[in-house]
Tab-separated table of N, CA and C in Angstrom:
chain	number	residue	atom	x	y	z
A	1	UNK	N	119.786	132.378	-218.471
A	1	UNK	CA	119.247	131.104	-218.940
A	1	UNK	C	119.626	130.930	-220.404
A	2	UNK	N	119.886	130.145	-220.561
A	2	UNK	CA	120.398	129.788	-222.015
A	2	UNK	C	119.833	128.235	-222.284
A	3	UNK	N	119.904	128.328	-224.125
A	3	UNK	CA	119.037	126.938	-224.486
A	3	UNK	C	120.055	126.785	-225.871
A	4	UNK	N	120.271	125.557	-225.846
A	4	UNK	CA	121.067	124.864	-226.939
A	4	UNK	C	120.249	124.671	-227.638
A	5	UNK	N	120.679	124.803	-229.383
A	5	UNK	CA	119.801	124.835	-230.613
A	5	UNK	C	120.685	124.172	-231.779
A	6	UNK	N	122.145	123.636	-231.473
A	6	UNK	CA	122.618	122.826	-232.291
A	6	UNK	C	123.435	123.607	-232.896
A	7	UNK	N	123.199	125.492	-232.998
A	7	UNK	CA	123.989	126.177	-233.552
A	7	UNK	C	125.111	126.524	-232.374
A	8	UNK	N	125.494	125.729	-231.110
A	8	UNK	CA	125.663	126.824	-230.539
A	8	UNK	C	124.490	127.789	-228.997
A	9	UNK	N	125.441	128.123	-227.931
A	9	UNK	CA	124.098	127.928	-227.051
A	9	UNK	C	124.591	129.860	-226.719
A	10	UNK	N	123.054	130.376	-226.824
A	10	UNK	CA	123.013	131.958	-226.835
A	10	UNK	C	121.913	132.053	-226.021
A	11	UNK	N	121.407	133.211	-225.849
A	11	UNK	CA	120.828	133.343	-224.419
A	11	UNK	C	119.388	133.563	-225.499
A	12	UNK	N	118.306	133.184	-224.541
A	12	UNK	CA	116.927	133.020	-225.149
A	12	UNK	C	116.884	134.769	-225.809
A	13	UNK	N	116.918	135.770	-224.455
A	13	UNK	CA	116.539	137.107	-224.730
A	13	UNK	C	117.365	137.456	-226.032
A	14	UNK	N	118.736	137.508	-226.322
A	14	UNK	CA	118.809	137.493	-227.521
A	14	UNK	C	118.425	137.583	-228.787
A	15	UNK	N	117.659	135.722	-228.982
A	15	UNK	CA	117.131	135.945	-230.250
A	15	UNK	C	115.850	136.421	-230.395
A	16	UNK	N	115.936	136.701	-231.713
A	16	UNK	CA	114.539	137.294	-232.466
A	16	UNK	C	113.477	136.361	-232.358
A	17	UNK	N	111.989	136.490	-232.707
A	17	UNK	CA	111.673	135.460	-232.687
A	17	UNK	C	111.020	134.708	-233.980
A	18	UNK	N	111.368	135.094	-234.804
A	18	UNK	CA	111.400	134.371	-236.181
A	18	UNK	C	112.931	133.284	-235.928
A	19	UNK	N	113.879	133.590	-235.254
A	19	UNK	CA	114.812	132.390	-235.016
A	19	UNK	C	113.698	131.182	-233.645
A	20	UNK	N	113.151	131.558	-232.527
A	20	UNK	CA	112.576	131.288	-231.554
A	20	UNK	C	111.661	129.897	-232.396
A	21	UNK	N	110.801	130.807	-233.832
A	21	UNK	CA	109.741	130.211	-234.246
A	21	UNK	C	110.274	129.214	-235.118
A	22	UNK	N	111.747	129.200	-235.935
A	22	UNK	CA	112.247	128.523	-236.521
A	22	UNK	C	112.301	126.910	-235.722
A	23	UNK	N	112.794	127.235	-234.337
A	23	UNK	CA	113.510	126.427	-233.198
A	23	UNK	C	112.163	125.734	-233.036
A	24	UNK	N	111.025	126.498	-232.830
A	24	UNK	CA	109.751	125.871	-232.224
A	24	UNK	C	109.844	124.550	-233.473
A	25	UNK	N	109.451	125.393	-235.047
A	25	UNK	CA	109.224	124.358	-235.796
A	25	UNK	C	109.965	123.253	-236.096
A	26	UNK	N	111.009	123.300	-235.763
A	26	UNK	CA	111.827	122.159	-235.847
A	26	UNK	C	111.730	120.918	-234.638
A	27	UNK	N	111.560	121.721	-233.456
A	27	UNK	CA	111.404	120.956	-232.238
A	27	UNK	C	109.650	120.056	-232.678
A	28	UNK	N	108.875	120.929	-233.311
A	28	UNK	CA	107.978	119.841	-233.231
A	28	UNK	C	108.078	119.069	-234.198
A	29	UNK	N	108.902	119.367	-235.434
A	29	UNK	CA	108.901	118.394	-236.716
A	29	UNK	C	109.183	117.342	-236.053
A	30	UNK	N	110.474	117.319	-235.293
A	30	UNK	CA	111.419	116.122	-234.607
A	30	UNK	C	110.025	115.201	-233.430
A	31	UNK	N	108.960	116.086	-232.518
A	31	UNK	CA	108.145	115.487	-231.715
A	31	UNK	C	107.635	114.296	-232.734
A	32	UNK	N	106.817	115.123	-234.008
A	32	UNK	CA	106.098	114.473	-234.600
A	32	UNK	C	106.303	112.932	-235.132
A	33	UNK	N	107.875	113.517	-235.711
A	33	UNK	CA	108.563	111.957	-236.258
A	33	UNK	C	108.683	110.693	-235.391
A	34	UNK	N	109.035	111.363	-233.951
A	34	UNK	CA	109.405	110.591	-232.530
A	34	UNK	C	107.775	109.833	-232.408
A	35	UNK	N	106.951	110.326	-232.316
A	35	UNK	CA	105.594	109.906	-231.816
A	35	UNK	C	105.300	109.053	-233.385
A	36	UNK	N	105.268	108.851	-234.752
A	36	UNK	CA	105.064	108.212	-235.624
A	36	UNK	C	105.658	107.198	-235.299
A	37	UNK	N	107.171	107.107	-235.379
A	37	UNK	CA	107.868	106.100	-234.959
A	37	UNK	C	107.623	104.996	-233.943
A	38	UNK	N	107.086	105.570	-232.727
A	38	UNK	CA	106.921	105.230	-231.615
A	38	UNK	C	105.071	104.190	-231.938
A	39	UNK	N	104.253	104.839	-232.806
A	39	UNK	CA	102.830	104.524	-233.058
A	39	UNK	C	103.125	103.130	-234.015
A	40	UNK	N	104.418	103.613	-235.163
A	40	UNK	CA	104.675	102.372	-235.799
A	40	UNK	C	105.139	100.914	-235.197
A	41	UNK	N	106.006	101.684	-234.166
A	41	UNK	CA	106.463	100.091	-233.216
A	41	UNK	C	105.508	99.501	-232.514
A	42	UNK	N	104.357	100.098	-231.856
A	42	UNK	CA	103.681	99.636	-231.671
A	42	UNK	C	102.688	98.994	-232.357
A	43	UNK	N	102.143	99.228	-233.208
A	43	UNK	CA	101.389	98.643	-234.340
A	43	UNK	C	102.126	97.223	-234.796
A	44	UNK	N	103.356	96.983	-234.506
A	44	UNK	CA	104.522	95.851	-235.426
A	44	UNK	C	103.995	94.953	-234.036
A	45	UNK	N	104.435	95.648	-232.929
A	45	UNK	CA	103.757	94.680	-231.428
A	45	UNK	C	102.453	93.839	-231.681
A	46	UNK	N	101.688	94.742	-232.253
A	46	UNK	CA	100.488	94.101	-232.015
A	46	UNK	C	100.221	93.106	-233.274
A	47	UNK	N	100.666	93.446	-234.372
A	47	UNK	CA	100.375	92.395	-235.472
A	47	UNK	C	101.407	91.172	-235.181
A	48	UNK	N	102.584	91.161	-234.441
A	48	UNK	CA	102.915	90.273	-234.345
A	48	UNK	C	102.407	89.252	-233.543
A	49	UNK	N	101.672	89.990	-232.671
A	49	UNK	CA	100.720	89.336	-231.889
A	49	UNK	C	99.840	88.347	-232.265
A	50	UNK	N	99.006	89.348	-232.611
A	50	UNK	CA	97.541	88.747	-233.731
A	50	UNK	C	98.129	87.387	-234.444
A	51	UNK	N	98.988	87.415	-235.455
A	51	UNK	CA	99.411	86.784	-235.976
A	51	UNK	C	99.799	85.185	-235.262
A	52	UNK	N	100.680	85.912	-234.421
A	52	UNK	CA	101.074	84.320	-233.204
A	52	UNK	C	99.828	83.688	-232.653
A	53	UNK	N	98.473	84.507	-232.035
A	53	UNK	CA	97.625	84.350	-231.933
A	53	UNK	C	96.788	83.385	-233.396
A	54	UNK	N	96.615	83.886	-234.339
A	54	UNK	CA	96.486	83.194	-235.591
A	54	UNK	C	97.151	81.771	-235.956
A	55	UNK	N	97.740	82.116	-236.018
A	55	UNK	CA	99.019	80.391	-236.029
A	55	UNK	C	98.323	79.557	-235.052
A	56	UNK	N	97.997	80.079	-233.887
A	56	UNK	CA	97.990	79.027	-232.669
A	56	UNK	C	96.369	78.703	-232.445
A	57	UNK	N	95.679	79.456	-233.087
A	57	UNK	CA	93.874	79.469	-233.331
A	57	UNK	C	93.911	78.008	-234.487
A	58	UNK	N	94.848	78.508	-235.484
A	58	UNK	CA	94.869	77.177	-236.487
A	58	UNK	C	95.312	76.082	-236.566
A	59	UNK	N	96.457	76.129	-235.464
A	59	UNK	CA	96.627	74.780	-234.862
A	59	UNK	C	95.569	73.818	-233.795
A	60	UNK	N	95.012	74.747	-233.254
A	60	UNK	CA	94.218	74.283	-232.353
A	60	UNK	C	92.880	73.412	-233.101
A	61	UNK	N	92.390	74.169	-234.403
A	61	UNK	CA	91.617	73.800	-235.387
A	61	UNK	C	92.224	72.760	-236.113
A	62	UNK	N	93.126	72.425	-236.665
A	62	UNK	CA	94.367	70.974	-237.202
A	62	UNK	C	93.794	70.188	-235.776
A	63	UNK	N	94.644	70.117	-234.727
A	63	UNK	CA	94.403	69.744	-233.620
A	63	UNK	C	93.185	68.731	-233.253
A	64	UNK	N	92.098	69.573	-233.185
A	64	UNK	CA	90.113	69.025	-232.803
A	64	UNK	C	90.142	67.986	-233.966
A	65	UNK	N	90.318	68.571	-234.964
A	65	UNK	CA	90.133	67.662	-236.394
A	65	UNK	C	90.719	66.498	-235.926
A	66	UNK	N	91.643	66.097	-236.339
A	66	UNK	CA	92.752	65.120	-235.848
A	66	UNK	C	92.110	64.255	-234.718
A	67	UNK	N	91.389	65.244	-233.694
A	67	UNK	CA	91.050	64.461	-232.532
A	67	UNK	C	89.908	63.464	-232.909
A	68	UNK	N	89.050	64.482	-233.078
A	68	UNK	CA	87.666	63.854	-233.801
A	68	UNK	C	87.920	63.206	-235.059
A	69	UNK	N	88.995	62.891	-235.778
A	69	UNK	CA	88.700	61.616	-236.569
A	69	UNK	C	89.423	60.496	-235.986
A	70	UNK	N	90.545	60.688	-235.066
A	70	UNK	CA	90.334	59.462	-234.137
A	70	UNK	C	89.295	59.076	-233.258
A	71	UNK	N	88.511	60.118	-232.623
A	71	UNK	CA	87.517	59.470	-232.161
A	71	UNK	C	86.768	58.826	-232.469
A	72	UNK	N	86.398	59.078	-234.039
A	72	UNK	CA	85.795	58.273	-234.718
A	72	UNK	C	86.049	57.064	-235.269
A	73	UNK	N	87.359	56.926	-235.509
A	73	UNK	CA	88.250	56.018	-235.474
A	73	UNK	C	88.193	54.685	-234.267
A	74	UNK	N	88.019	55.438	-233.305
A	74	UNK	CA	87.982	54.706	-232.261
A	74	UNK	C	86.709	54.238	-231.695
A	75	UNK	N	85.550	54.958	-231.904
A	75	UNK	CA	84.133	54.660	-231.608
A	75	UNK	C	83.861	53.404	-232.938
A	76	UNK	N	84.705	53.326	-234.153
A	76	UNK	CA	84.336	52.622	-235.088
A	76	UNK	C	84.877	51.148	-234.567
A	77	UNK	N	86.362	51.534	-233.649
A	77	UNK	CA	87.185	50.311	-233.695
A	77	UNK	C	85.958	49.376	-232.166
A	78	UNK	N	85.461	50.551	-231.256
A	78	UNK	CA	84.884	50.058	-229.989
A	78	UNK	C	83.220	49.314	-230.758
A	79	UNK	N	82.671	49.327	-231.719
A	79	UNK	CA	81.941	48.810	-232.474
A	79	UNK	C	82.160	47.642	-232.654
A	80	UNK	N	83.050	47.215	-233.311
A	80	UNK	CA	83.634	46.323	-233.675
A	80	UNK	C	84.114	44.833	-233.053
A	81	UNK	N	84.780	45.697	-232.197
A	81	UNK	CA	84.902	44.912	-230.685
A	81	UNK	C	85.908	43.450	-231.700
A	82	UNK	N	86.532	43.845	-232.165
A	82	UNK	CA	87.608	43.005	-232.634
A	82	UNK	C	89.056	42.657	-232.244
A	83	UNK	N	89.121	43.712	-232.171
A	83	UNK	CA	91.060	44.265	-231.173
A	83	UNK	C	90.586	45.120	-229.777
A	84	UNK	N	91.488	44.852	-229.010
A	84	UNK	CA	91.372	46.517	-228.034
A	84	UNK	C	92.003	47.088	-227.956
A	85	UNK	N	92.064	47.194	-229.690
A	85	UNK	CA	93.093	48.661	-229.827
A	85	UNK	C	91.944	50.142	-229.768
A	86	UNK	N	90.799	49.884	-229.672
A	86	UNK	CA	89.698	51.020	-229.589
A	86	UNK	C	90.224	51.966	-228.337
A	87	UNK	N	90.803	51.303	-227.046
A	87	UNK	CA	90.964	52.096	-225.567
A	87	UNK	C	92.106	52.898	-226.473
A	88	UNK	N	93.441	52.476	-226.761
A	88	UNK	CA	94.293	53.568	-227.033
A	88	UNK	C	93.608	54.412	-228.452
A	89	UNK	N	93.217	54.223	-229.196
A	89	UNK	CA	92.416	55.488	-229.907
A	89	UNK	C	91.665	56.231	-229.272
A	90	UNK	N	91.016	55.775	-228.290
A	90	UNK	CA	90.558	56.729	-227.470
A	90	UNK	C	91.508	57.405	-226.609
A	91	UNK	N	92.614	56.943	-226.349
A	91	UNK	CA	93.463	58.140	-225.140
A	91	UNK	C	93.924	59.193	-225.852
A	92	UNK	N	94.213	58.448	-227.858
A	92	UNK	CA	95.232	59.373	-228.555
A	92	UNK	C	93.771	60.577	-228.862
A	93	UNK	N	92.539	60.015	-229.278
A	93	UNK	CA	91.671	60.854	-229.876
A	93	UNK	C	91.322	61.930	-228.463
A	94	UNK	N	91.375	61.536	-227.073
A	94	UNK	CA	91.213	62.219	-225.817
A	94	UNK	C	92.313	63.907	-225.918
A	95	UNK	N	93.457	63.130	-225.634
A	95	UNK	CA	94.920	63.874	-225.965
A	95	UNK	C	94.816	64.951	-227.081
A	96	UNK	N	94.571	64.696	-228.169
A	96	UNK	CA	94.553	65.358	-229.029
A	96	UNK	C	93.858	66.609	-228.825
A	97	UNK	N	92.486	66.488	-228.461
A	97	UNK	CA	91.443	67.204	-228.248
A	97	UNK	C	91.504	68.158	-227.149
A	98	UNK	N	92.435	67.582	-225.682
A	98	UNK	CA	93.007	68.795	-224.678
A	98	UNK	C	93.883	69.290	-225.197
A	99	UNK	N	94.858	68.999	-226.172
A	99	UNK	CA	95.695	69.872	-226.539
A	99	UNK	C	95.111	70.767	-227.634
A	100	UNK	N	94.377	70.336	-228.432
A	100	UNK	CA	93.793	71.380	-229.296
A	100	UNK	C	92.980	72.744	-228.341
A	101	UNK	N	92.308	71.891	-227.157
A	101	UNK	CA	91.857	73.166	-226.619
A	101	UNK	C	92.664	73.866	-225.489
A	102	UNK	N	93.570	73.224	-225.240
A	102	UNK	CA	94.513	74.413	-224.097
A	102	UNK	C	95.368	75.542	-225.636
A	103	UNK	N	95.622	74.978	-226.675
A	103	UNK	CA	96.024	75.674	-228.065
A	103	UNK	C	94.867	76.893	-228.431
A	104	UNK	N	94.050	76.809	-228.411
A	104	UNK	CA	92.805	77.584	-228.520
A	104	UNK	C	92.698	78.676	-227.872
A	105	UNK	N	92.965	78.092	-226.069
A	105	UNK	CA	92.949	79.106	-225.356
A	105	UNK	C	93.858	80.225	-225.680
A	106	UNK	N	95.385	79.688	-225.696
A	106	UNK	CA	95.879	80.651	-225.701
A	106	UNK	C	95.933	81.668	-227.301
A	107	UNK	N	95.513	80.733	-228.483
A	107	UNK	CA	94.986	81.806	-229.580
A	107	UNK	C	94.363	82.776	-229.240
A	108	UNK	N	92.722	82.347	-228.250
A	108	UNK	CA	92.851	83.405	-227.948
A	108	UNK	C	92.631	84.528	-227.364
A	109	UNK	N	93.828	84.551	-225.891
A	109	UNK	CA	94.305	85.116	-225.779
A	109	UNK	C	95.345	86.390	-226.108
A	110	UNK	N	96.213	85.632	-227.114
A	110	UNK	CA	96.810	86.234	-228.041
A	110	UNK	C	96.254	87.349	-229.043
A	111	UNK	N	95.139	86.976	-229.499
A	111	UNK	CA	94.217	87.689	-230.461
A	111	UNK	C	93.682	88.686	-229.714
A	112	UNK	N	93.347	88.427	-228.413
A	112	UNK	CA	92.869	89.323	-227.615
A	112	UNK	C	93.781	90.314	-226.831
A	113	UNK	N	95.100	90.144	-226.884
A	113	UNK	CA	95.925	91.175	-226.529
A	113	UNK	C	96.482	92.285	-227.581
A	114	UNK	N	96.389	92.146	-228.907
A	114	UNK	CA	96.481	92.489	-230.035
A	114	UNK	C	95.088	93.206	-230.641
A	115	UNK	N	94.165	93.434	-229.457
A	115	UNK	CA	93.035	93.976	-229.934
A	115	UNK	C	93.072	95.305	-228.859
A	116	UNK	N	92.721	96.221	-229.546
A	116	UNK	CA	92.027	97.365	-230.527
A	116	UNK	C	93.799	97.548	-231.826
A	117	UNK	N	93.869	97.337	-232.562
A	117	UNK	CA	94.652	97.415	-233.349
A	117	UNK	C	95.061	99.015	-233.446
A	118	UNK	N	95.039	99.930	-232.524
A	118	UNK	CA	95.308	101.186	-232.473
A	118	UNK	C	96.456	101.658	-231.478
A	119	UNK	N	97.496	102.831	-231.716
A	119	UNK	CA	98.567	102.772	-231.061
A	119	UNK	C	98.122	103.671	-229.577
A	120	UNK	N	97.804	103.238	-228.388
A	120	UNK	CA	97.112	103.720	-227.870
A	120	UNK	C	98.259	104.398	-227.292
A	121	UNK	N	99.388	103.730	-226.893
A	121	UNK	CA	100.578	104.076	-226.079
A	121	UNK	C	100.896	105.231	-226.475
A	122	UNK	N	100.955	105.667	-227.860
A	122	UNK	CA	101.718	106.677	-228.489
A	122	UNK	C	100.541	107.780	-228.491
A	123	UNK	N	99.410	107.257	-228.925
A	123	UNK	CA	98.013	108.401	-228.921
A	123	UNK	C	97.954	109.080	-227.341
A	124	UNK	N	98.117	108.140	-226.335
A	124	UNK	CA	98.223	108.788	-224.907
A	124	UNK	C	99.327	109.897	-225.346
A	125	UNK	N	100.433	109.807	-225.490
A	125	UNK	CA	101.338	110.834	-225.269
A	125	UNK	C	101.034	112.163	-226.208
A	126	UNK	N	100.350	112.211	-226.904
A	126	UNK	CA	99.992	113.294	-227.955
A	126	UNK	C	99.345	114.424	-227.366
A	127	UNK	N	98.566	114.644	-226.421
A	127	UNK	CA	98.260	115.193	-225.869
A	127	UNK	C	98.611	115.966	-224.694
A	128	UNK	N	99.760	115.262	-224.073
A	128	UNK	CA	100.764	115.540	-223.306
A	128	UNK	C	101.414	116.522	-224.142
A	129	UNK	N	101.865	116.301	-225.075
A	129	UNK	CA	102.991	116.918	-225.930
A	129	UNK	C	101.925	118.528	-226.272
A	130	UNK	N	100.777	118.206	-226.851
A	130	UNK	CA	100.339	119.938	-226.634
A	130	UNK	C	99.975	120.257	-225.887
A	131	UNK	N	99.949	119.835	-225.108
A	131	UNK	CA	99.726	120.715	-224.140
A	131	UNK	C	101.373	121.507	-223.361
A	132	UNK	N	102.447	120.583	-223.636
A	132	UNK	CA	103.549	121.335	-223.238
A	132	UNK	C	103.808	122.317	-224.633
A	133	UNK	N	103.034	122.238	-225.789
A	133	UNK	CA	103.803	123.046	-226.729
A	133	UNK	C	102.982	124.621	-226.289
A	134	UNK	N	101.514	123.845	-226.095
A	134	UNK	CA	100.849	125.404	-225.554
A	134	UNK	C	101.548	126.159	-224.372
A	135	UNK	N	101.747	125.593	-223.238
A	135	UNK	CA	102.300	125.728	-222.238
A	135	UNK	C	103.823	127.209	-222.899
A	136	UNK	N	104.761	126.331	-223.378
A	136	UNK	CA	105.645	127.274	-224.347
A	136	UNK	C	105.482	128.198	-224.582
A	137	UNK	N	104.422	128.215	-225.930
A	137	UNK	CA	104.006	129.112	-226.988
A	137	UNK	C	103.725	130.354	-225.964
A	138	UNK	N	102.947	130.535	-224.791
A	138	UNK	CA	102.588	131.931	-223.479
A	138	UNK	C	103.688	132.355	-223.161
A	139	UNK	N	104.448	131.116	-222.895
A	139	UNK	CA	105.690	132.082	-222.441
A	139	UNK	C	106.728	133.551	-222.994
C-alpha cells in the first residue's frame, strides 16, 4: 500500500512517524482552509440574500406609500364628485397596493431564506472530518 505525499509515493511502513505526523499536519492545515473557505461562500450566499430580500422589503414599503396616497388622492377626488377621474385613482391606488404586497411577500421570503446567518453546510461537515481524522490517528 502506498500513499502519495507530494514528495513522491513510498510505502506507509517505511516512514517514521514524525514524517507520518508531519503529513497528518499538513493534511489537516489544508482540511481546515477547505472548510473556512467553504463557511465563507456560504455566508456571501446568504447575505446576498438578505440583502435582495432587503431591497425588495423596501420597495414594497415605496410601493403601499404610493398606493395609499393615491388612495387618498382618490377618496379626495370621489368626494368631490367633480371629474370621474376618482374610478381610475382608484384602480392605480388598487394596483399599486397588490404589487407592493406580492413585493413584500417575496422580501420576505428572501429574508427568511438567509436566516440563521450561520454556515450550517460547512459546520455539518466538521464533524465528519473528525471523526475520519480520529478514525486515522488508531490506525
Amino acid at each position: 500500500m502506498t500513499e502519495s505525499t507530494g514528495r513522491g509515493s513510498t510505502a506507509v511502513d517505511d516512514r517514521s512517524i514524525g514524517q507520518l505526523v508531519q503529513d497528518m499536519s499538513q493534511q489537516v492545515q489544508r482540511l481546515v482552509r477547505d472548510e473556512m473557505r467553504l463557511a465563507a461562500e456560504e455566508l456571501r450566499r446568504k447575505g446576498k440574500r438578505a440583502g435582495t430580500g432587503a431591497g425588495l422589503a423596501g420597495a414594497a414599503g415605496m410601493l403601499a406609500l404610493f398606493g395609499a396616497a393615491t388612495l387618498v388622492a382618490a377618496a379626495v377626488l370621489a368626494l368631490a364628485l367633480v371629474v370621474p377621474g376618482w374610478a381610475a385613482a382608484l384602480i392605480v391606488g388598487g394596483a399599486l397596493l397588490l404589487i407592493g404586497g406580492v413585493a413584500g411577500l417575496a422580501g420576505k421570503k428572501q429574508l427568511s431564506a438567509a436566516v440563521p446567518p450561520v454556515p450550517q453546510e460547512a459546520a455539518s461537515g466538521v464533524p465528519k472530518d473528525v471523526a475520519a481524522l480520529r478514525e486515522g490517528v488508531r490506525r
